[in-house]
Amino acid sequence: MKINLTINGKKYSPDVEPRLLLIHYLRDVAGLTGAHIGCETSLCGACTIEVNGKSVKSCSMFAVQADGADVLTIEGLAQDGKLHAMQEAFWNQHGLQCGFCTPGMIMACKAILDHNPNPSDDEIRHGIEGNLCRCTGYQHIVNSVKAAAAAGAGK
Amino acid sequence: MIPQTFEYTAPKTLDEAMVLLEGGGKPLAGGMSLIPMMKLRLATPEHLIDLGRIKDLDYIREAAGELHIGATATHSSVENSALVKAKCPLLAAAAGAIGDPQIRNVGTMGGSVAHADPAADYPAALQALEAKIVIRGAKGERTVSAADFFVDAFTTTLDAGEVVREVVVPVEQAGTGTSYMKMPQPASGFAIVGVAVRVRRGGGKITLARIGVTGLSNIGYRASAAEKALEGSAGTADDIMKAAALVTQGVDANSDLHASAEYRKHLASVYAARAITAAASKA
Ligand SMILES: Cc1cc2nc3c(=O)[nH]c(=O)nc-3n(C[C@H](O)[C@H](O)[C@H](O)COP(=O)(O)OP(=O)(O)OC[C@H]3O[C@@H](n4cnc5c(N)ncnc54)[C@H](O)[C@@H]3O)c2cc1C
Ligand code: FES
Ligand code: FES
């Protein structure tokens, strides 16, 4: 099935099988390996991306459902070689260790600030309920979101 | 985990969808229950009819003292709707308690009720709200109460070829206190138990009590014995404890690796007491 979508500002018009999951399209076909596959069962959030401005788990969506959509992956966050404020904050605050959860975690954290530029600790933890991290114990991730908020990353 | 091959059609109108469903297609809404099942090949539909592009199914509106929630309204749109928060706060609370933000961004009202997961959140609220479910089939529409819609775990009154078109809940009367309290399973967020409560007072007494329970048994249900105990009482802490102890009366509790039947029943009473107390404090 022929679909059209925009990923990180670039247009793609692939012919895909309906059963192709969006994460497999991104990683295996479009070559965008930033979003990771952790659980593949919709629980870990490593595959989190934005579709039409909303964070979703791309392992649980078919590519055909994204026909006509505007997709943003972790690769699209940095602009002109400059990291997004959330990426910068994760770097500065040690928001990652092994980094496996990080692409999805940063996308989920960005979504928190898109709706709430100044979240409390509780609101941040509530906002990353769909993302698992086996390394950091989450505290440094919470610190990163607060640092990004302080830097004005929210809309 | 790759699903079995299937044909995919994304109609733009409900009329087109009805024809495809009549021909044996299976509806796809948010996919948050269906796609995981397809990946595990617990579901192997041959033809998916994506309801996601039918604009006429995605709405939340008020009419004649009721709120109408279109089948494809997402959990996050219900949770964040100013209308739902103001006019039916219990439904907004239940929506906000579902899973996590990414799940709420795609999962839908129609998909949740049609799927009828025994651990889903909406059934508790819909029972307490005495909601109506509007079903569209080849021969037209019929309206079913939430009490009659849910039949058993993963089983509803929907016939093949029928879809949920909308869910209708009452606009809450002023002075009604509501609360949804849930013990989530920590990994998925699904309810081990969830209790939805509506309470109204008048003349120093509780004049209305509606209690919906999910997670405990195969279907969400109304805890009638507890409601009766509460109505007419003064709603003291003691009255609430006595009523909460009745929410599991006559219910066959489920047992699984997360919670034994006995523990689930205990939790249901504890969460009922908390939810009734919270609702009564707002009434
Ligand atoms: C990680 C995770 C955590 C979750 N946690 C919770 C939770 O805490 N609480 C909770 O309540 N739910 C939870 N869910 C389930 C979630 O709420 C789903 O969105 C919901 O159960 C199904 O809605 P959907 O729109 O995704 O439906 P789909 O998955 O697309 O469809 C589900 C079923 O309903 C049918 N269907 C869909 N729409 C209609 C319609 N309009 N008419 C007739 N049939 C239809 C489909 O054919 C399918 O059989 C969770 C899901 C995941 C993946
Ligand atoms: S890989 Fe998608 S949620 Fe884990
Ligand atoms: S940094 Fe290793 S999983 Fe999060």
XYZ file of C-alpha atoms and ligand atoms in Angstrom:
499
model
C 0.000 0.000 0.000
C 1.336 3.398 -0.993
C 1.497 5.957 1.824
C 2.819 9.488 2.157
C 4.303 10.858 5.318
C 6.626 13.569 6.494
C 9.366 12.545 8.899
C 11.446 15.260 10.531
C 10.401 17.654 7.787
C 11.315 15.341 4.921
C 8.732 13.688 2.674
C 8.601 9.917 2.215
C 6.275 7.954 -0.115
C 6.913 4.277 0.537
C 4.946 1.259 -0.559
C 4.383 -0.760 2.606
C 2.686 -3.947 3.695
C -0.247 -3.089 6.026
C 1.273 -5.219 8.776
C 4.549 -3.255 8.815
C 4.842 -1.583 12.209
C 5.811 2.078 12.161
C 8.954 1.410 14.228
C 10.098 -1.193 11.685
C 9.450 1.225 8.863
C 11.440 3.947 10.604
C 14.374 1.746 11.533
C 14.600 -0.800 8.739
C 13.274 1.102 5.740
C 13.768 4.817 6.399
C 17.077 4.121 8.166
C 16.145 6.199 11.217
C 17.462 4.026 14.031
C 17.118 6.635 16.767
C 13.855 5.276 18.136
C 14.625 1.948 19.786
C 12.775 -1.331 20.141
C 12.812 -2.421 23.757
C 9.840 -4.550 24.693
C 7.919 -4.482 21.419
C 4.801 -4.965 23.555
C 3.825 -1.304 24.140
C 5.157 -1.169 27.691
C 8.674 0.317 27.711
C 8.361 3.495 25.644
C 11.796 3.176 23.987
C 10.061 3.524 20.603
C 8.263 6.785 21.518
C 7.965 9.296 18.679
C 5.501 12.049 17.816
C 2.778 11.599 15.235
C 0.931 14.828 14.421
C 2.303 16.393 17.598
C 1.250 13.586 19.947
C 3.636 11.136 21.576
C 2.937 7.530 20.624
C 4.614 4.154 20.905
C 5.645 3.402 17.343
C 5.918 -0.348 18.009
C 2.151 -0.428 18.432
C 1.077 1.429 15.354
C 1.054 0.331 11.735
C 2.905 2.491 9.221
C -0.316 2.698 7.170
C -2.017 4.430 10.113
C 0.539 7.218 9.729
C -0.455 7.875 6.108
C -0.530 11.664 5.700
C 0.969 12.250 9.118
C 3.714 14.508 10.315
C 6.207 12.364 12.234
C 8.938 13.593 14.549
C 11.646 11.261 15.809
C 14.617 11.916 18.063
C 16.712 12.613 14.932
C 14.498 15.614 14.189
C 14.971 17.389 17.498
C 18.347 19.013 16.965
C 18.188 22.006 14.624
C 21.184 23.166 12.561
C 23.576 21.104 14.641
C 22.258 22.551 17.894
C 20.746 20.140 20.410
C 17.144 20.626 21.556
C 16.981 22.068 25.092
C 15.717 18.691 26.376
C 18.696 16.880 24.844
C 21.034 19.494 26.283
C 19.437 19.031 29.716
C 19.761 15.223 29.601
C 23.436 15.703 28.764
C 24.091 18.224 31.526
C 22.037 16.484 34.219
C 23.176 12.921 33.521
C 19.661 11.986 32.449
C 21.067 8.836 30.862
C 23.482 6.052 31.555
C 23.386 3.252 28.966
C 21.199 5.426 26.745
C 18.871 2.704 25.541
C 15.699 4.324 26.857
C 16.904 7.824 26.046
C 15.467 8.504 22.570
C 11.978 7.538 23.764
C 12.468 9.152 27.141
C 13.479 12.481 25.609
C 10.456 12.421 23.305
C 8.148 11.677 26.265
C 9.786 14.432 28.328
C 9.464 16.902 25.481
C 5.738 16.065 25.339
C 5.387 16.892 29.042
C 6.737 20.402 28.531
C 4.695 20.913 25.358
C 1.571 20.746 27.539
C 2.906 22.064 30.795
C 5.971 24.332 30.622
C 6.538 24.168 34.369
C 5.726 20.701 35.707
C 6.122 19.558 39.309
C 8.155 16.436 40.153
C 4.918 14.481 40.394
C 3.697 15.733 37.042
C 7.005 14.772 35.456
C 6.866 11.263 36.918
C 3.247 10.937 35.781
C 4.313 12.042 32.302
C 6.984 9.352 31.980
C 4.799 6.525 33.281
C 4.939 4.932 29.856
C 8.734 4.877 29.701
C 11.004 2.478 31.537
C 14.642 3.136 32.401
C 16.722 0.328 33.845
C 19.703 2.519 34.744
C 19.089 5.961 36.148
C 16.463 5.361 38.827
C 14.592 8.239 37.136
C 15.775 10.992 39.494
C 18.262 12.370 36.975
C 15.598 12.243 34.304
C 13.281 14.299 36.512
C 16.171 16.721 37.105
C 16.737 16.940 33.349
C 13.121 17.864 32.677
C 13.260 20.542 35.347
C 16.477 21.922 33.882
C 14.945 21.960 30.404
C 11.852 23.702 31.791
C 14.065 26.298 33.477
C 15.826 26.810 30.144
C 12.430 27.557 28.585
C 12.022 24.360 26.547
C 8.218 24.395 27.008
C 6.083 25.986 24.334
C 6.698 -9.821 16.696
C 5.033 -9.450 13.342
C 1.303 -9.846 12.871
C -0.211 -12.141 10.283
C -0.879 -10.454 6.945
C -4.164 -8.623 6.548
C -5.926 -6.279 4.222
C -6.303 -2.684 5.420
C -8.985 -0.148 4.531
C -9.419 3.314 6.024
C -12.888 4.578 5.092
C -13.717 8.264 5.521
C -17.368 7.817 6.492
C -19.249 5.541 8.858
C -21.565 4.442 6.053
C -18.590 3.130 4.058
C -17.241 1.463 7.177
C -20.564 -0.275 7.847
C -20.504 -1.895 4.420
C -16.949 -3.153 4.968
C -17.794 -4.439 8.446
C -20.848 -6.201 7.093
C -18.453 -7.982 4.742
C -16.515 -9.413 7.689
C -13.985 -6.656 8.414
C -12.731 -6.011 11.932
C -12.679 -2.476 13.344
C -9.343 -0.914 14.268
C -9.502 2.152 16.521
C -6.461 3.166 18.584
C -5.039 -0.319 18.259
C -3.816 -0.251 21.840
C -5.508 -3.550 22.605
C -5.851 -5.005 19.126
C -2.304 -4.467 17.814
C -0.556 -6.088 20.810
C -2.920 -9.056 20.374
C -2.179 -9.211 16.655
C 1.551 -9.142 17.331
C 1.135 -12.124 19.641
C -1.168 -13.647 16.990
C -3.901 -13.951 19.580
C -5.916 -12.016 17.020
C -5.536 -12.718 13.297
C -8.104 -10.545 11.500
C -8.071 -10.814 7.727
C -9.371 -7.336 7.024
C -8.902 -4.314 9.279
C -11.263 -1.382 8.931
C -9.491 1.637 10.409
C -12.088 3.891 12.047
C -9.406 6.518 12.674
C -10.159 8.570 9.564
C -13.891 8.873 10.121
C -14.162 12.477 11.280
C -17.800 12.027 12.314
C -16.813 9.615 15.103
C -14.336 11.907 16.833
C -16.254 14.372 18.992
C -17.245 15.319 22.499
C -20.391 17.412 22.726
C -23.224 18.357 25.022
C -26.883 18.024 24.123
C -30.025 18.012 26.259
C -28.370 17.426 29.597
C -26.029 14.722 28.348
C -22.495 14.442 27.051
C -21.948 12.497 23.854
C -18.509 10.969 23.428
C -17.804 9.783 19.877
C -16.316 6.313 19.512
C -12.894 7.514 18.381
C -12.466 10.250 20.987
C -9.128 9.378 22.573
C -8.597 8.896 26.277
C -6.455 12.038 26.352
C -9.106 14.124 24.631
C -11.655 12.969 27.244
C -9.163 13.542 30.069
C -8.310 17.061 28.891
C -11.706 18.167 27.563
C -12.846 21.312 29.381
C -16.429 20.184 28.787
C -15.936 16.732 30.331
C -13.917 18.119 33.248
C -16.665 20.607 34.046
C -19.756 18.511 33.310
C -18.700 14.941 34.005
C -15.530 15.023 36.107
C -15.761 11.316 36.937
C -15.326 10.382 33.275
C -12.337 12.730 32.904
C -10.774 11.181 36.007
C -11.239 7.645 34.697
C -9.756 8.614 31.314
C -6.734 10.187 32.999
C -6.145 7.007 35.001
C -5.719 4.830 31.901
C -2.257 3.433 31.152
C 0.225 6.174 30.303
C 0.291 9.329 28.135
C 1.238 7.557 24.903
C -1.573 5.008 25.353
C -4.070 7.761 26.163
C -3.046 9.683 23.033
C -4.268 6.864 20.788
C -6.631 4.576 22.736
C -10.307 5.397 22.231
C -13.602 5.307 24.107
C -15.231 2.990 21.567
C -12.251 0.637 21.485
C -12.081 0.416 25.241
C -15.742 -0.430 25.757
C -15.876 -2.792 22.767
C -12.786 -4.616 24.011
C -14.341 -4.998 27.500
C -11.110 -5.786 29.297
C -12.006 -6.805 32.872
C -9.215 -4.522 34.132
C -10.189 -1.464 32.054
C -10.991 1.811 33.800
C -13.973 3.144 31.849
C -16.383 0.351 32.858
C -16.305 1.430 36.525
C -17.138 5.036 35.635
C -19.711 4.091 32.986
C -21.525 1.825 35.465
C -21.555 4.529 38.144
C -22.767 7.057 35.557
C -25.481 4.701 34.237
C -24.099 5.483 30.804
C -25.681 4.513 27.512
C -23.846 2.962 24.601
C -25.111 3.749 21.128
C -24.521 0.905 18.690
C -24.725 1.176 14.926
C -25.449 -1.894 12.836
C -26.559 -2.702 9.315
C -30.204 -2.319 10.341
C -29.793 0.986 12.162
C -29.039 2.042 15.681
C -29.832 0.696 19.123
C -29.003 2.051 22.560
C -27.935 -0.195 25.406
C -27.270 0.642 29.062
C -23.735 0.050 30.341
C -25.265 -2.528 32.698
C -26.521 -4.553 29.713
C -23.642 -3.815 27.330
C -20.914 -5.652 29.248
C -21.663 -9.373 29.265
C -18.459 -11.095 30.349
C -14.688 -10.654 30.124
C -13.943 -9.426 26.572
C -17.600 -10.008 25.686
C -20.288 -7.410 24.988
C -23.699 -7.320 23.376
C -22.097 -6.162 20.097
C -22.992 -8.444 17.207
C -20.712 -9.092 14.237
C -20.778 -6.090 11.928
C -21.900 -3.702 14.666
C -19.868 -0.793 16.033
C -20.006 1.444 19.035
C -20.888 4.880 17.640
C -20.889 6.866 20.864
C -21.128 6.705 24.635
C -23.625 8.967 26.409
C -23.209 10.099 30.012
C -25.349 12.476 32.069
C -24.239 16.018 32.817
C -23.507 15.879 36.524
C -25.987 17.830 38.676
C -24.495 20.567 40.817
C -23.668 19.287 44.287
C -22.704 15.805 43.169
C -19.311 14.654 44.463
C -17.377 12.134 42.370
C -14.148 10.204 42.652
C -12.256 7.468 40.828
C -9.644 5.571 42.832
C -7.531 2.842 41.355
C -4.818 0.422 42.338
C -2.818 0.097 39.113
C -0.786 -2.903 38.091
C 2.619 -1.198 38.142
C 3.880 -2.344 34.726
C 0.832 -1.887 32.485
C -1.210 0.533 34.559
C -4.335 -1.625 34.198
C -6.612 -1.668 37.248
C -6.121 -4.419 39.799
C -9.193 -2.778 41.226
C -10.768 0.572 40.415
C -13.767 2.157 42.120
C -15.843 5.013 40.696
C -18.222 6.833 43.018
C -20.934 9.493 42.696
C -22.578 10.864 45.810
C -25.264 13.507 46.326
C -26.487 14.930 49.642
C -29.701 16.562 50.780
C -31.176 17.349 54.175
C -28.129 16.016 56.005
C -28.350 12.643 54.281
C -26.857 10.901 51.297
C -29.622 11.032 48.697
C -27.825 9.305 45.849
C -24.930 6.861 45.746
C -23.625 5.177 42.612
C -20.622 2.887 42.876
C -18.967 1.195 39.886
C -16.218 -1.369 40.363
C -13.713 -2.676 37.819
C -10.859 -5.179 37.992
C -12.409 -7.344 40.655
C -14.390 -9.724 38.472
C -14.972 -10.476 34.798
C -16.971 -7.317 34.206
C -17.348 -3.924 35.777
C -20.474 -3.800 37.903
C -22.563 -1.582 40.164
C -22.173 -2.374 43.849
C -25.898 -2.180 44.644
C -25.687 -3.403 48.245
C -23.126 -0.737 49.083
C -25.164 1.943 47.281
C -28.283 0.997 49.285
C -26.354 1.048 52.557
C -25.072 4.531 51.809
C -28.310 6.092 50.565
C -30.339 7.486 53.433
C -27.389 7.370 55.804
C -25.713 10.482 57.197
C -22.521 9.545 55.358
C -20.342 9.448 58.447
C -16.955 7.729 58.402
C -18.628 4.731 59.992
C -21.407 4.634 57.371
C -18.770 4.771 54.653
C -16.762 1.884 56.130
C -19.920 -0.228 56.416
C -20.908 0.493 52.822
C -17.386 -0.104 51.502
C -17.353 -3.536 53.121
C -20.351 -4.433 50.918
C -18.858 -3.622 47.500
C -17.661 -7.167 46.956
C -20.893 -8.790 48.131
C -21.963 -11.638 45.889
C -19.065 -11.076 43.489
C -16.880 -13.850 42.154
C -13.440 -12.222 42.427
C -10.698 -12.976 39.897
C -7.340 -14.328 40.916
C -4.113 -13.951 38.917
C -0.401 -13.530 39.444
C -0.848 -9.876 40.435
C -3.467 -10.403 43.138
C -5.355 -13.309 44.684
C -9.146 -13.165 44.875
C -8.958 -12.514 48.600
C -6.481 -9.652 48.203
C -8.502 -8.146 45.351
C -11.625 -8.148 47.522
C -9.704 -6.509 50.342
C -8.364 -3.867 47.940
C -11.837 -3.244 46.528
C -13.180 -2.395 49.989
C -10.185 -0.188 50.809
C -10.412 1.700 47.510
C -14.195 1.956 47.813
C -13.834 3.562 51.246
C -11.290 6.036 49.882
C -13.347 6.878 46.817
C -16.606 7.279 48.772
C -14.844 9.500 51.305
C -13.341 11.646 48.555
C -16.636 11.908 46.661
C -18.649 12.662 49.814
C -16.245 15.441 50.756
C -17.046 17.162 47.443
C -20.822 16.617 47.608
C 0.601 -0.555 27.875
C -0.897 -0.438 27.929
C -1.508 -0.067 29.110
C -2.878 0.063 29.195
N -3.423 0.420 30.381
C -4.760 0.538 30.478
C -5.355 0.947 31.708
O -4.698 1.212 32.714
N -6.711 1.052 31.745
C -7.492 0.802 30.645
O -8.705 0.933 30.743
N -6.952 0.437 29.480
C -5.607 0.299 29.368
N -5.067 -0.065 28.156
C -5.962 -0.352 27.010
C -6.292 0.926 26.266
O -7.173 1.719 27.018
C -6.926 0.669 24.890
O -6.910 1.900 24.257
C -8.345 0.184 24.833
O -8.554 -0.966 25.591
C -8.743 -0.181 23.425
O -9.019 0.974 22.699
P -8.416 1.177 21.254
O -9.043 2.393 20.718
O -6.964 1.152 21.310
O -9.038 -0.078 20.501
P -8.400 -1.156 19.528
O -7.235 -1.794 20.150
O -8.223 -0.583 18.175
O -9.616 -2.176 19.459
C -9.947 -3.004 20.568
C -11.105 -3.919 20.177
O -12.302 -3.185 20.006
C -12.787 -3.283 18.662
N -13.261 -1.935 18.357
C -12.544 -0.778 18.353
N -13.364 0.278 18.153
C -14.613 -0.209 18.041
C -15.887 0.384 17.842
N -16.059 1.721 17.750
N -16.959 -0.421 17.774
C -16.835 -1.773 17.894
N -15.653 -2.385 18.080
C -14.558 -1.624 18.155
C -11.636 -3.783 17.845
O -12.070 -4.516 16.735
C -10.904 -4.647 18.858
O -11.522 -5.891 18.961
C -3.684 -0.200 28.049
C -3.081 -0.566 26.844
C -1.705 -0.699 26.771
C -1.083 -1.091 25.474
S 9.322 -1.048 22.112
Fe 7.518 0.108 21.945
S 6.893 0.309 23.977
Fe 8.628 -0.979 24.176
S 19.731 4.934 30.625
Fe 19.816 2.787 30.488
S 17.734 2.271 30.316
Fe 17.629 4.340 30.747
